[in-house]
Each structure stands twice: as structure tokens, then as C-alpha cells.
Amino acid sequence: MEFLVSASTPMKSSRWLTAHALAVFAFLYLPIAILILYSFNGQGVGGFPPRNLTLNWYRILFNDAPIWDSVLNSLIVAAAAMVIALLFGIPAALALDRAQFPGKALFRRLVLLPLILPGIITGLSLLMLFRVAEVRLSLLTIVLGHGTALISVATTEVFAGLQKLNRAQEEASLDLGANYWQTFWRITVPNLKLSIIGAALLIFTLSMDEIAVSFFLIGRDNTLPLEIWGRLRRGITPEINAISTIIFMFSLIAIVFWYRLRTRAQVTPEIGAELVETSQTDSQLSS
Amino acid sequence: MMATTIQSDTVSLLSIRSVAKHFGKNIVLRDISLEIAEGEFLTILGESGSGKTTLLRILAGFEQSTSGEVWMQGERLDTQPPYRRRVNTVFQHYALFPHMTVEQNVGYGLAIAKRPAAEIESRVAEALAKVKMSAYAKSKPPKISGGQQQRIALARALVNRPRLLLLDEPLSALDANLRRQMQVELKALQREVGITFIFVTHDQEEAMVMSDRIALLRSGELEQVASPREIYNRPATSYTAQFIGHTNLLHADIRHGMATCGALRWPTSLPDGKALFSLRPECIRPATAAPAANDAMVRFQARLRDQAFHGATDLLRVESDGGLILTIRTASRDLPDRLLEFEFSAGDAIPVRATSLGSNSTSEDRA
């Protein structure tokens, strides 16, 4: 009967673990839950529990033109930054994966630097650059700021995808008569599709809630995070909760969408590429 | 270096001329010259690291040779990019495109070549029928088994009607039974389509079963190129004799037309001095009661040390008077544990050049 005794110990610790997990979960999500809850609170942000549930704050929000201008600005900035980051990030990833060039190791680290660098430094240095170049601050400067800062995200995501790619597939394509360009579009890109979509979503999200770089490069037009931040200084209203709730819902949809894509594409990985040696083919593919 | 013999009634399709490949300081291939006939099934056989995969990749166009040339029917091949060569490859792990259906995989080459849709459809269907995979036309490659992927890879290459098909250890990922079955099927398919096959393997049995000729590679050099029968019966070097099948290597002294190794003596036409002979285990047998009148039969006495049952045959290890250990393959039967008399024909002791076994220094083959 002693195994029953010994069995009680893991039971006990598993109960503790469950409690711990719940606590962490609460710590992470309770603030968000409360934020959402109070967007429906008739009494404003004060008072517990929330009373007189209402959609009033949403009504106010939908009539608040400056907020919607800033949302539009943010969407424009995020979309443009995404395009810039991918346009520069994908070739950089290809170069890192395939090309041999002097200073490659250094290049690899430098590309990742903006990820680690505090936004305040990126923002400040870009501001100084624009001052010197006499570029007037506007949404365009924010786009350039976000775009350059997020190239590293595109590069790392796509590079990870390239590392998982079975190179024999590209050789098979060349072998079957497709040239390097056809092979890139028909074999490499479809295999990287998930990485590229993932990078795009991540860049979009990061750009949407970016404050530090935007703060330095802002012109007359506010992005959403700066608009919210500006209003917070004048006191918090549930209208902010309402817009936050909407943003949260959109993020959730994006995450679910990404997750579905990923699981749908989940296939048994091929046995490792047998011919990993970098060769002529590699450098030609990337050049 | 062995001269590469080509039957006079066949036309040379591919000509490999003094091809060498260096990866930095590492010499993977040195001075490979080989003529391959139209419609031939040639196997490049070698241990891992012998350079066989590199040679295949040079023919496919994935590697550039450091020196030497490859010609195909009067045209320089090795300066062309892989997509301009009328050469197709079956990859070791098939390298099917996971994002396309079986049908799209097989039709890829034809689609790239911009063939009309109707032609693509009929040729793909025909190729799939040939490898008995018509039922899987709409499947995605990750959903089908290794043996089936193997067939698709074969169909994908053959549908383009290449002049030359390269196969890089295509059976190595299959289990033993399926592998034997595919060997037979592949050989039959090759006869049917009449396309020249260059098949790479490390499995000497596979090479013997399938090939018209075997090119044996050792440390980046061609050790011997010959038909399976010839390479087995007349190995040119000790490496060949040991790598293909089993053998007894006899270090003999030759004086006045007689070779001596321990208690064994047999006539030879070689000049005086030292020489190495290969004597296959099945060439030695227990002596018949009546002493052979034939001079060429060599008799010797030996004691049985070890007897292993292998079904139809037994493998014996015997020790002759001089302490020489020999391996003998005979029909299965019980032998008494005493001094026995054995015999072999002097003509079965084949003089071979001494080359060492397993002295590969390169590590190019990632098998």
C-alpha cells in the first residue's frame, strides 16, 4: 500500500502547481479583463464593482473624430512600415542564409541590433538624421522610423524559415528545368509563406503600438498610441478602455488567424536535407 | 588506372574527362575519366566519403568540377546550369515539393517547359501509371509513404524524358524487403524506357543485381570499371576483391613460375618476386577422393577451425599447415574435425594490385 502514500506527494505538488499557474494567468489577463469590463461601466473608471453597464462610451468613441484619425494614421504607418521592413528584410535573410561575403558574421549581428536597441536611441538618432537632412517631421518620418527599426524582425523571421527549408527541393526544381528565378517564386517563396505572413503580422502589431520611436519623429498627425497617451495626461476616461477593447479584439482575431494558418500547414517535416553543403547553387540563388 | 571498356556496338552518351573536385584542401575527386554508353545502367559504387555523390552532383550541375570536362553527345555539359541539362535526378530523400499535389509534382518539369495543358495531363497520367501511383494523383507528398514518394520522385524525373537519369542512393531509405522489390522494378523500368541510368550506391549487392557496369570509387579515384561478373571474377585490386564479396588475400612469393604462400603452391605466369592473389571462398572445396590428374588443381591439407551455417552454404575457417587461415564457402554438410584435404583451381587465384581497404580520408558523402 505504500505506493498510495508516495502518490500523494505528486498530487499535492500538482495542486500547488495548478494554483501557481492560475495566479500567473490572473496576473497576465486580469488587467485586460478589467480594462474590457470598465469600457462598459456607466460610472466612469471609478468604483467597484462596475455598475450601470452601458454602451455609451462606445457611442462617444465612434463620434470622436481625432481618435479615428489617429487609428487611420496608425494603420497607414503599420502597413507602410510592414512593406518597407519586408522589402529590405527578406533579401537580407536570403543573403545571410545563402551568400558568402566578407563581414557576414558582423552583418548578422548588426541586422539584429535594432531589436535589442532601446527605441529611445533609434528614435533620437533618426530625429538627428532628419534634422541634418532637413526633412520635416510627418507620418512619413514615422513610417521610415518603424520600417528601419523593424527590418530586423523581418530578417530574423524569414531567416528562421530559410533554415528549415529543405534545400534539395530547390535543387530538384533546378534539375527539372526551372531557372533560379522560377525556383525562387515557385519553391522558395511558397515554403517561406508562413514565415513571411508571420513576420508581416508581427511587424504590423509592433508598429501599431510603438511609442518610443514615434514620439521623436511625430509631426502634426498623431498615431493611436500617441493620441491615447496624450489624452491620459488629461485624465482617464472609459472611452480609452473602449478603443483598447476594440484593438484587443482585432489582435485576438489576428492571432487566431495566424494560429489556424500554422496548424493547417503543420506537415511531417521531411527528413533533413541530405545536401547541406553550401555550393555554387547557393550563391547563385541569392545573387 | 583501368581502361574503361565500352562494347563496340554501343554509342557513348556521356563522356567524363579527367574530372577533379577539391573542397578547399580536401580532394574529393581526382582525375575521373569514364565513358557511359547510351541505354546503359551504370552504378557508381563506393563507401561513404568516396566521392560518389559529388560526382553525381557534378553531372547534375549542383557542383562545379575543379578541373576536367563533361561532354554529352558532342556538347559540353559541365558549363551548363542544371536547368539546361537534359539530365534529371532522383534525390536520396526524394525532395518532393510538399506544397504541391503528386500530380503537380510530376507535371512540374513539363509546366516549366510550357507544354500544352492536355499534353501535361496525359504524360503525367502515363508516368503515374508506369510507377503504379495513379490512385495518389491528388495526394500531397507528406501524406504518403516512403516507398510511394520514391515512385513519385521517379515519375517526376522520367516524365521529362531525360537523356540521362541520375539516382542518388534512391533505395537507401526503404526497408529491406521493399528495397529488393524496388531493385527489380527499377531495373525492369530502365529496360522498358531505355534511358541511361547512373545509379549511386554504397551497397555492393545492389550494384551487382542492377548494373550493366559498376564503377568502383575509392577515395575519389576510380578503382575499377567493369561488368558485375567481371569485377567479381577478375578484381583488379585487393580493395575491389574485398569490397565486392569476400575473398582470401594471399601474399605469395613467386619463383620459376610457382607461387608459394604458406603450404600452398600453385603455378602462375607472373615473373619472380612478391605478388598478391585473391582467392574467392567458393573457389576452394573439399577435395574429391580421386586425386585430380589435372596439374592446375592445387591440393592442400588444413584443419577446420570454425564452421558457420548460412543456409544453402557453410562458411568454413580452416588453418593450413603453415598456419595460414582461409575462408571457404561450401555446400552445407557436416565435416569431421580432423585434417582435411581441400583443392582449388590455380586459375582462380587472381593476381591483384595491393590497395588498402577503408583508408578514406574525405568526408563528403552525407549518407
XYZ file of C-alpha atoms in Angstrom:
654
model
C 0.000 0.000 0.000
C 2.967 2.280 0.238
C 2.634 3.433 -3.356
C -0.539 5.238 -2.304
C 1.434 7.229 0.219
C 4.115 8.167 -2.242
C 1.452 9.019 -4.781
C 0.023 11.693 -2.514
C 3.167 13.828 -2.797
C 2.930 14.478 -6.515
C -0.795 15.086 -6.029
C -0.044 17.765 -3.501
C 2.627 19.442 -5.605
C 0.412 19.290 -8.667
C -2.266 21.169 -6.729
C 0.288 23.831 -5.880
C 1.372 23.967 -9.487
C -2.212 24.438 -10.612
C -2.658 27.282 -8.155
C 0.586 28.825 -9.324
C -0.440 28.562 -12.960
C -3.791 30.170 -12.168
C -2.045 33.018 -10.350
C 0.241 33.678 -13.309
C -2.718 33.530 -15.623
C -4.642 36.012 -13.497
C -1.638 38.299 -13.283
C -1.382 38.335 -17.085
C -5.030 38.593 -18.023
C -6.925 40.152 -15.130
C -5.848 43.700 -16.056
C -7.083 43.131 -19.594
C -10.339 41.688 -18.339
C -10.843 44.688 -16.080
C -9.973 47.069 -18.887
C -12.653 45.475 -21.039
C -15.168 45.364 -18.214
C -14.794 49.050 -17.406
C -15.340 50.061 -21.001
C -18.972 49.171 -20.267
C -19.086 50.898 -16.856
C -21.642 53.672 -16.568
C -19.826 55.216 -13.573
C -16.646 56.018 -15.466
C -13.365 54.434 -14.486
C -14.010 54.594 -10.747
C -15.936 52.352 -8.443
C -16.048 48.674 -7.839
C -17.893 46.594 -8.892
C -18.815 48.221 -12.207
C -22.387 49.471 -12.230
C -24.947 50.613 -14.806
C -23.455 48.726 -17.716
C -23.676 50.838 -20.852
C -22.503 51.114 -24.446
C -22.322 54.871 -24.005
C -18.531 55.055 -24.106
C -18.533 53.261 -27.415
C -21.104 55.746 -28.716
C -18.846 58.622 -27.670
C -15.863 56.857 -29.154
C -17.498 56.397 -32.549
C -18.216 60.117 -32.734
C -14.688 61.068 -31.700
C -13.073 62.157 -34.970
C -9.493 62.731 -33.649
C -9.317 59.148 -32.336
C -10.372 57.714 -35.672
C -7.904 59.959 -37.490
C -5.174 58.569 -35.284
C -6.359 54.987 -35.886
C -6.208 55.608 -39.624
C -2.728 57.121 -39.247
C -1.558 54.114 -37.292
C -2.933 51.709 -39.882
C -1.189 53.616 -42.669
C 2.084 53.701 -40.738
C 1.896 49.996 -39.840
C 1.104 48.941 -43.404
C 3.860 51.084 -44.892
C 6.396 50.019 -42.247
C 5.492 46.395 -42.947
C 6.163 46.805 -46.654
C 9.485 48.564 -46.054
C 10.654 46.037 -43.465
C 9.783 43.059 -45.659
C 11.275 44.650 -48.763
C 14.616 45.029 -47.009
C 14.348 42.175 -44.529
C 13.686 39.303 -46.942
C 16.727 39.940 -49.168
C 18.838 40.385 -46.030
C 17.665 36.992 -44.753
C 18.440 35.395 -48.113
C 21.908 36.919 -48.075
C 22.515 35.670 -44.534
C 21.335 32.183 -45.425
C 22.957 31.735 -48.804
C 25.649 34.198 -49.710
C 29.229 34.117 -48.572
C 30.685 37.579 -48.176
C 33.326 39.208 -46.031
C 31.958 40.549 -42.760
C 28.950 38.237 -42.822
C 29.132 37.475 -39.110
C 29.261 41.172 -38.298
C 26.383 41.899 -40.691
C 24.319 39.235 -38.978
C 24.760 40.871 -35.588
C 24.239 44.388 -36.884
C 20.972 43.412 -38.529
C 19.698 42.200 -35.173
C 20.860 45.263 -33.279
C 17.663 47.349 -33.673
C 15.771 44.546 -31.904
C 17.849 44.984 -28.776
C 18.473 48.711 -29.028
C 16.098 50.808 -26.874
C 13.565 52.612 -29.043
C 14.658 55.859 -27.463
C 18.074 55.549 -29.130
C 16.654 54.592 -32.508
C 14.191 57.455 -32.288
C 16.744 60.018 -31.193
C 19.304 59.054 -33.828
C 16.693 59.137 -36.585
C 15.482 62.510 -35.341
C 19.032 63.875 -35.576
C 19.376 62.408 -39.051
C 16.151 64.056 -40.231
C 17.223 67.352 -38.682
C 20.502 67.265 -40.572
C 18.773 66.223 -43.784
C 16.161 68.943 -43.152
C 13.263 66.552 -43.520
C 10.070 67.902 -41.986
C 8.638 65.523 -39.372
C 5.411 63.881 -40.509
C 3.801 60.461 -40.805
C 6.451 59.708 -43.414
C 9.265 60.082 -40.895
C 7.427 57.702 -38.539
C 6.995 55.231 -41.387
C 10.726 55.393 -42.103
C 11.487 55.022 -38.396
C 9.266 51.992 -37.908
C 10.299 50.474 -41.215
C 14.009 50.582 -40.462
C 13.626 49.530 -36.833
C 11.546 46.502 -37.815
C 13.734 45.227 -40.670
C 15.437 43.052 -38.073
C 12.115 41.377 -37.232
C 11.523 40.534 -40.886
C 15.088 39.282 -41.265
C 15.046 37.014 -38.222
C 11.631 35.524 -39.005
C 12.410 34.822 -42.649
C 15.922 33.619 -41.836
C 14.460 31.072 -39.415
C 12.122 29.902 -42.188
C 15.010 29.576 -44.626
C 16.969 27.479 -42.165
C 14.127 24.986 -42.012
C 13.766 24.855 -45.794
C 14.866 21.636 -47.462
C 17.443 22.765 -49.982
C 17.129 19.575 -52.011
C 13.723 20.888 -53.092
C 15.337 23.866 -54.765
C 17.882 21.618 -56.424
C 15.064 19.355 -57.616
C 13.378 22.391 -59.161
C 16.565 23.443 -60.983
C 17.019 19.851 -62.052
C 13.532 19.840 -63.571
C 14.327 22.817 -65.755
C 13.267 25.811 -63.659
C 15.828 28.610 -63.574
C 16.868 30.367 -60.367
C 14.126 32.981 -60.587
C 11.364 30.438 -61.279
C 12.685 28.261 -58.487
C 12.600 31.196 -56.083
C 8.960 32.027 -56.850
C 7.619 28.511 -57.210
C 9.521 26.660 -54.493
C 11.303 29.010 -52.095
C 8.540 31.583 -51.574
C 5.693 29.052 -51.073
C 7.854 27.318 -48.497
C 8.511 30.646 -46.772
C 4.893 31.779 -46.934
C 4.243 31.118 -43.251
C 7.402 32.885 -42.135
C 6.608 35.901 -44.291
C 2.993 36.133 -43.088
C 4.202 35.684 -39.518
C 6.774 38.433 -39.944
C 4.174 40.728 -41.526
C 1.695 40.234 -38.671
C 4.384 40.755 -36.065
C 5.687 43.907 -37.727
C 2.174 45.260 -38.103
C 1.403 44.681 -34.435
C 4.699 46.076 -33.210
C 4.250 49.181 -35.335
C 0.648 49.641 -34.174
C 1.619 50.037 -30.509
C 5.032 51.610 -30.929
C 5.543 54.761 -28.825
C 9.231 55.473 -28.271
C 10.380 55.911 -31.860
C 7.097 57.571 -32.861
C 7.438 60.059 -30.035
C 10.637 61.515 -31.520
C 9.512 61.511 -35.112
C 5.948 62.729 -34.773
C 4.774 65.627 -36.912
C 1.288 67.140 -36.755
C -0.579 63.845 -37.112
C -0.825 61.543 -34.122
C -0.694 57.779 -34.214
C -3.154 55.955 -31.960
C -0.752 55.187 -29.094
C 0.396 58.822 -29.002
C -3.196 60.054 -29.116
C -4.110 57.794 -26.189
C -1.036 58.812 -24.291
C -1.850 62.472 -24.906
C -5.362 62.051 -23.534
C -4.205 60.097 -20.495
C -2.367 63.194 -19.334
C -5.727 64.938 -19.203
C -7.261 62.126 -17.181
C -8.515 58.687 -17.992
C -11.995 58.065 -19.456
C -13.675 54.742 -20.303
C -13.543 55.886 -23.918
C -9.878 54.834 -23.807
C -10.970 51.478 -22.432
C -13.388 51.164 -25.310
C -10.775 51.793 -28.004
C -8.360 49.476 -26.206
C -11.028 46.783 -26.175
C -11.510 47.136 -29.901
C -7.759 46.918 -30.528
C -7.591 43.880 -28.281
C -10.316 42.143 -30.246
C -8.534 42.796 -33.524
C -5.260 41.465 -32.129
C -7.065 38.357 -30.944
C -8.508 37.787 -34.405
C -5.052 38.206 -35.936
C -3.562 35.686 -33.503
C -6.304 33.127 -34.155
C -5.881 33.619 -37.903
C -2.128 33.070 -37.641
C -2.574 30.034 -35.445
C -5.066 28.451 -37.835
C -2.696 29.009 -40.760
C 0.090 27.415 -38.846
C -1.735 24.285 -37.733
C -3.230 23.812 -41.173
C 0.246 23.864 -42.695
C 1.584 21.534 -39.996
C 3.027 18.661 -42.018
C 5.514 15.997 -41.123
C 8.868 17.595 -41.820
C 10.948 15.917 -44.470
C 13.983 14.035 -43.376
C 16.779 16.582 -43.146
C 18.185 17.835 -46.373
C 20.958 15.495 -47.252
C 22.966 18.029 -49.129
C 23.508 20.944 -46.838
C 26.931 21.897 -48.116
C 26.821 25.429 -49.404
C 27.777 25.352 -53.030
C 27.656 27.226 -56.272
C 23.900 26.892 -56.317
C 23.526 28.756 -53.074
C 25.355 31.880 -54.015
C 23.699 31.973 -57.396
C 20.278 31.684 -55.852
C 20.766 34.663 -53.651
C 22.557 36.861 -56.134
C 44.104 3.048 -63.770
C 41.805 0.616 -65.516
C 40.910 1.300 -69.083
C 37.159 1.819 -69.379
C 35.929 -0.679 -71.889
C 32.845 0.077 -73.938
C 31.230 -2.513 -76.124
C 31.940 -1.578 -79.712
C 28.295 -1.800 -80.809
C 27.088 0.897 -78.399
C 27.310 4.667 -78.694
C 28.869 6.772 -75.985
C 26.308 9.123 -74.424
C 28.299 10.725 -71.675
C 31.989 11.355 -71.501
C 33.629 12.292 -68.216
C 37.139 13.555 -68.877
C 39.716 13.947 -66.116
C 37.236 15.433 -63.667
C 38.623 16.501 -60.302
C 36.961 18.258 -57.388
C 38.578 19.979 -54.436
C 36.727 21.447 -51.470
C 39.451 23.745 -50.216
C 42.363 21.492 -49.334
C 40.147 18.442 -49.325
C 40.465 16.486 -52.569
C 37.171 14.699 -53.115
C 37.643 13.511 -56.690
C 40.831 13.132 -58.672
C 41.169 12.515 -62.374
C 37.939 10.657 -63.079
C 37.535 9.561 -66.704
C 34.589 7.463 -67.744
C 32.568 6.784 -70.880
C 28.912 5.882 -70.425
C 27.024 4.180 -73.224
C 23.544 5.029 -74.481
C 20.967 2.947 -72.604
C 23.463 1.689 -70.050
C 22.769 1.072 -66.370
C 25.947 2.210 -64.677
C 26.388 2.094 -60.927
C 28.838 4.295 -59.111
C 29.703 2.208 -56.090
C 31.723 3.386 -53.139
C 31.901 3.757 -49.399
C 30.671 6.960 -47.808
C 33.302 9.582 -48.426
C 34.456 8.017 -51.672
C 33.173 10.995 -53.669
C 30.310 9.237 -55.435
C 27.667 11.785 -54.510
C 29.959 14.637 -55.531
C 30.484 13.042 -58.929
C 26.727 12.739 -59.366
C 26.238 16.368 -58.329
C 28.785 17.464 -60.903
C 26.828 15.618 -63.581
C 23.546 17.173 -62.376
C 25.104 20.641 -62.232
C 24.890 21.299 -58.472
C 28.660 21.318 -58.133
C 31.346 22.659 -60.423
C 34.319 20.431 -61.051
C 37.679 21.964 -60.175
C 39.142 20.676 -63.416
C 38.163 18.368 -66.242
C 35.218 18.343 -68.605
C 31.910 16.511 -69.053
C 30.515 16.021 -72.555
C 27.160 14.682 -73.621
C 26.769 13.693 -77.263
C 29.208 16.228 -78.602
C 28.108 19.054 -76.310
C 29.922 20.397 -73.311
C 27.707 19.638 -70.311
C 29.569 20.901 -67.270
C 29.428 24.577 -68.271
C 25.623 24.497 -68.474
C 23.430 25.403 -65.492
C 21.435 22.460 -64.102
C 18.181 23.626 -65.680
C 19.574 23.467 -69.222
C 20.844 19.885 -68.948
C 18.739 17.047 -70.282
C 19.585 15.234 -67.113
C 17.149 14.520 -64.285
C 17.818 13.376 -60.767
C 16.078 11.177 -58.228
C 17.203 12.530 -54.874
C 18.133 10.456 -51.887
C 15.232 11.734 -49.815
C 13.124 12.345 -52.927
C 12.853 16.137 -52.401
C 9.219 16.231 -53.443
C 7.519 19.625 -53.220
C 5.294 19.448 -50.134
C 3.044 22.314 -51.211
C 2.039 20.624 -54.467
C -0.051 17.537 -55.155
C 1.551 14.395 -56.546
C 0.188 15.351 -59.946
C 1.662 18.847 -59.770
C 4.978 17.422 -58.635
C 5.175 15.086 -61.601
C 3.993 17.777 -64.017
C 6.415 20.417 -62.697
C 9.101 19.938 -65.342
C 6.558 19.947 -68.166
C 4.813 23.033 -66.778
C 8.152 24.860 -66.595
C 8.824 23.808 -70.183
C 5.412 25.357 -71.045
C 3.987 22.251 -72.637
C 0.265 22.410 -73.550
C -2.059 21.502 -70.654
C -3.520 18.486 -72.452
C -0.069 17.050 -73.100
C 0.979 17.609 -69.471
C -2.143 15.858 -68.260
C -1.688 12.790 -70.453
C 2.041 12.464 -69.832
C 1.619 12.841 -66.067
C -1.109 10.210 -66.084
C 1.098 7.911 -68.127
C 4.085 8.400 -65.825
C 1.973 7.794 -62.719
C 0.557 4.633 -64.271
C 4.071 3.444 -65.032
C 5.050 3.648 -61.365
C 1.620 2.372 -60.240
C 0.712 5.565 -58.412
C -2.311 6.773 -60.400
C -4.551 6.474 -57.344
C -2.475 9.074 -55.486
C -2.550 11.827 -58.126
C -4.375 14.284 -55.861
C -2.499 13.480 -52.629
C 0.091 15.725 -51.041
C 3.553 14.141 -50.695
C 3.821 14.364 -46.876
C 0.747 12.134 -46.637
C 2.189 9.151 -48.496
C 4.771 6.529 -47.513
C 8.484 6.485 -48.314
C 8.182 3.817 -50.981
C 5.381 5.745 -52.637
C 7.328 9.001 -52.509
C 10.158 7.121 -54.144
C 7.905 6.165 -57.060
C 6.634 9.727 -57.417
C 10.199 11.039 -57.491
C 10.974 8.546 -60.234
C 7.882 9.528 -62.229
C 8.693 13.233 -61.783
C 12.104 12.688 -63.337
C 11.152 10.241 -66.087
C 8.164 12.228 -67.343
C 10.612 14.733 -68.844
C 12.206 12.006 -70.967
C 15.758 12.897 -69.974
C 18.755 11.538 -71.855
C 20.268 10.577 -68.559
C 18.734 9.781 -65.193
C 20.823 10.186 -62.060
C 19.789 8.282 -58.951
C 21.384 9.222 -55.642
C 21.008 6.227 -53.300
C 17.286 6.245 -54.009
C 16.599 2.996 -52.171
C 18.599 3.659 -49.037
C 15.619 4.928 -47.030
C 13.460 1.881 -47.747
C 13.269 -1.252 -45.627
C 14.981 -4.412 -46.858
C 12.015 -6.167 -48.486
C 10.707 -3.109 -50.291
C 14.244 -2.357 -51.310
C 14.743 -5.703 -53.045
C 11.404 -5.337 -54.776
C 12.282 -1.833 -55.977
C 15.661 -3.054 -57.282
C 13.902 -5.466 -59.601
C 11.251 -2.928 -60.599
C 13.786 -0.204 -61.240
C 15.879 -2.447 -63.435
C 12.794 -3.543 -65.413
C 11.703 0.080 -65.771
C 15.121 1.069 -67.077
C 14.966 -1.627 -69.763
C 11.464 -0.522 -70.689
C 12.162 3.207 -71.070
C 15.659 2.711 -72.459
C 17.053 5.753 -70.641
C 20.651 5.716 -69.437
C 20.772 5.370 -65.642
C 23.630 6.390 -63.394
C 22.903 4.918 -60.019
C 24.851 5.784 -56.887
C 25.008 3.336 -54.001
C 27.237 2.078 -51.227
C 25.610 -1.358 -51.337
C 27.688 -3.768 -53.420
C 24.917 -6.339 -53.613
C 22.533 -3.755 -55.024
C 25.187 -2.747 -57.540
C 25.705 -6.355 -58.646
C 21.985 -7.060 -59.053
C 21.112 -3.982 -61.075
C 24.022 -2.772 -63.130
C 25.361 -3.344 -66.605
C 28.629 -1.938 -65.331
C 29.974 -0.935 -61.957
C 32.387 1.944 -61.450
C 34.021 1.415 -58.094
C 35.251 4.598 -56.413
C 37.847 4.617 -53.674
C 38.913 7.869 -52.003
C 37.968 9.895 -55.051
C 39.619 7.632 -57.598
C 38.187 5.024 -59.915
C 39.396 1.686 -58.654
C 37.851 -0.455 -61.376
C 35.136 -0.166 -64.004
C 33.692 -3.419 -65.282
C 30.575 -5.555 -65.532
C 29.403 -7.080 -62.232
C 30.616 -10.518 -63.313
C 33.980 -9.281 -64.410
C 34.539 -7.084 -61.384
C 33.683 -10.045 -59.147
C 35.576 -12.706 -61.031
C 38.576 -10.627 -62.122
C 39.087 -7.955 -59.459
C 41.994 -5.737 -60.434
C 42.952 -4.719 -56.919
C 42.808 -6.097 -53.419
C 40.352 -3.315 -52.483
C 37.942 -4.386 -55.225
C 38.262 -8.034 -54.236
C 37.480 -7.238 -50.603
C 34.784 -4.630 -51.162
C 32.810 -6.687 -53.664
C 32.083 -10.004 -51.989
C 34.504 -11.759 -49.641
C 37.923 -13.046 -50.503
C 41.136 -14.615 -49.258
C 44.122 -12.408 -49.924
C 47.280 -14.461 -50.395
C 50.700 -12.818 -50.140
C 52.798 -15.079 -52.330
C 56.435 -15.437 -53.326
C 56.949 -16.361 -56.936
C 59.939 -18.322 -58.167
C 60.267 -20.098 -61.509
C 56.567 -19.927 -62.315
C 55.403 -21.229 -58.952
C 53.670 -19.092 -56.342
C 54.089 -20.046 -52.694
C 52.005 -18.889 -49.766
C 52.492 -20.959 -46.624
C 51.756 -24.543 -47.516
C 50.000 -23.532 -50.727
C 51.809 -23.758 -54.065
C 50.322 -23.089 -57.452
C 51.585 -22.388 -60.956
C 51.466 -18.810 -62.236
C 52.712 -16.927 -65.255
C 53.871 -13.945 -63.210
C 57.572 -13.091 -63.026
C 59.653 -13.859 -59.936
C 59.110 -11.704 -56.862
C 56.283 -10.951 -54.472
C 52.649 -10.792 -55.539
C 49.166 -10.568 -54.041
C 46.412 -13.011 -55.085
C 42.675 -13.030 -54.443
C 41.049 -16.425 -53.982
C 37.248 -16.387 -53.527
C 35.932 -18.614 -50.683
C 33.650 -20.544 -53.071
C 36.620 -21.423 -55.305
C 38.021 -23.715 -52.624
C 36.253 -27.015 -51.957
C 36.859 -30.230 -50.085
C 38.974 -32.465 -52.352
C 37.321 -35.338 -54.179
C 38.507 -38.865 -53.313
C 40.416 -39.445 -56.501
C 43.410 -37.127 -56.847
C 42.888 -34.959 -59.897
C 45.161 -35.720 -62.782
C 44.924 -32.077 -63.728
C 48.072 -30.123 -62.866
C 46.090 -26.921 -62.382
C 44.245 -28.326 -59.342
C 46.014 -27.272 -56.187
C 45.590 -29.514 -53.148
C 46.388 -28.690 -49.555
C 45.647 -30.001 -46.111
C 44.003 -27.917 -43.405
C 42.272 -28.302 -40.085
C 38.719 -26.998 -39.579
C 38.689 -24.134 -37.095
C 35.190 -22.841 -37.437
C 32.015 -23.696 -39.340
C 29.099 -21.280 -39.747
C 25.789 -22.346 -41.207
C 24.406 -19.946 -43.857
C 21.501 -21.963 -45.224
C 22.470 -23.336 -48.600
C 26.145 -22.877 -47.876
C 28.514 -23.113 -44.949
C 31.311 -20.712 -44.265
C 34.419 -22.534 -43.040
C 37.543 -21.149 -41.492
C 40.417 -23.544 -41.887
C 44.053 -23.413 -40.893
C 46.546 -24.969 -43.257
C 49.880 -26.492 -42.260
C 51.792 -23.255 -42.385
C 49.315 -21.525 -40.055
C 47.568 -19.787 -42.966
C 43.877 -19.113 -42.255
C 41.494 -19.431 -45.203
C 37.775 -18.839 -45.580
C 35.894 -21.413 -47.623
C 32.299 -21.470 -48.809
C 30.889 -24.925 -49.499
C 27.553 -26.639 -49.773
C 26.172 -27.252 -46.289
C 27.198 -30.521 -44.688
C 28.854 -31.761 -41.529
C 32.600 -32.040 -41.699
C 34.764 -34.144 -39.380
C 37.108 -32.341 -37.030
C 40.424 -33.618 -38.399
C 42.955 -32.789 -41.055
C 41.023 -32.434 -44.317
C 42.121 -32.107 -47.893
C 40.979 -29.101 -49.951
C 41.563 -28.086 -53.522
C 41.235 -25.099 -55.814
C 41.989 -24.375 -59.420
C 45.175 -22.355 -59.918
C 43.298 -20.183 -62.385
C 41.000 -18.982 -59.577
C 43.872 -17.344 -57.751
C 43.633 -13.905 -59.329
C 46.674 -11.623 -59.088
C 45.592 -8.240 -57.719
C 47.304 -4.909 -57.160
C 47.581 -4.046 -53.493
C 45.292 -1.180 -52.475
C 44.143 -0.723 -48.929
C 40.609 -1.064 -47.624
C 38.894 1.642 -45.647
C 41.542 4.323 -45.966
C 39.155 7.084 -46.874
C 40.179 10.469 -45.622
C 37.451 12.555 -47.171
C 34.081 13.119 -45.591
C 31.999 14.397 -48.446
C 29.191 11.848 -48.534
C 26.460 12.701 -46.117
C 24.646 9.459 -46.262
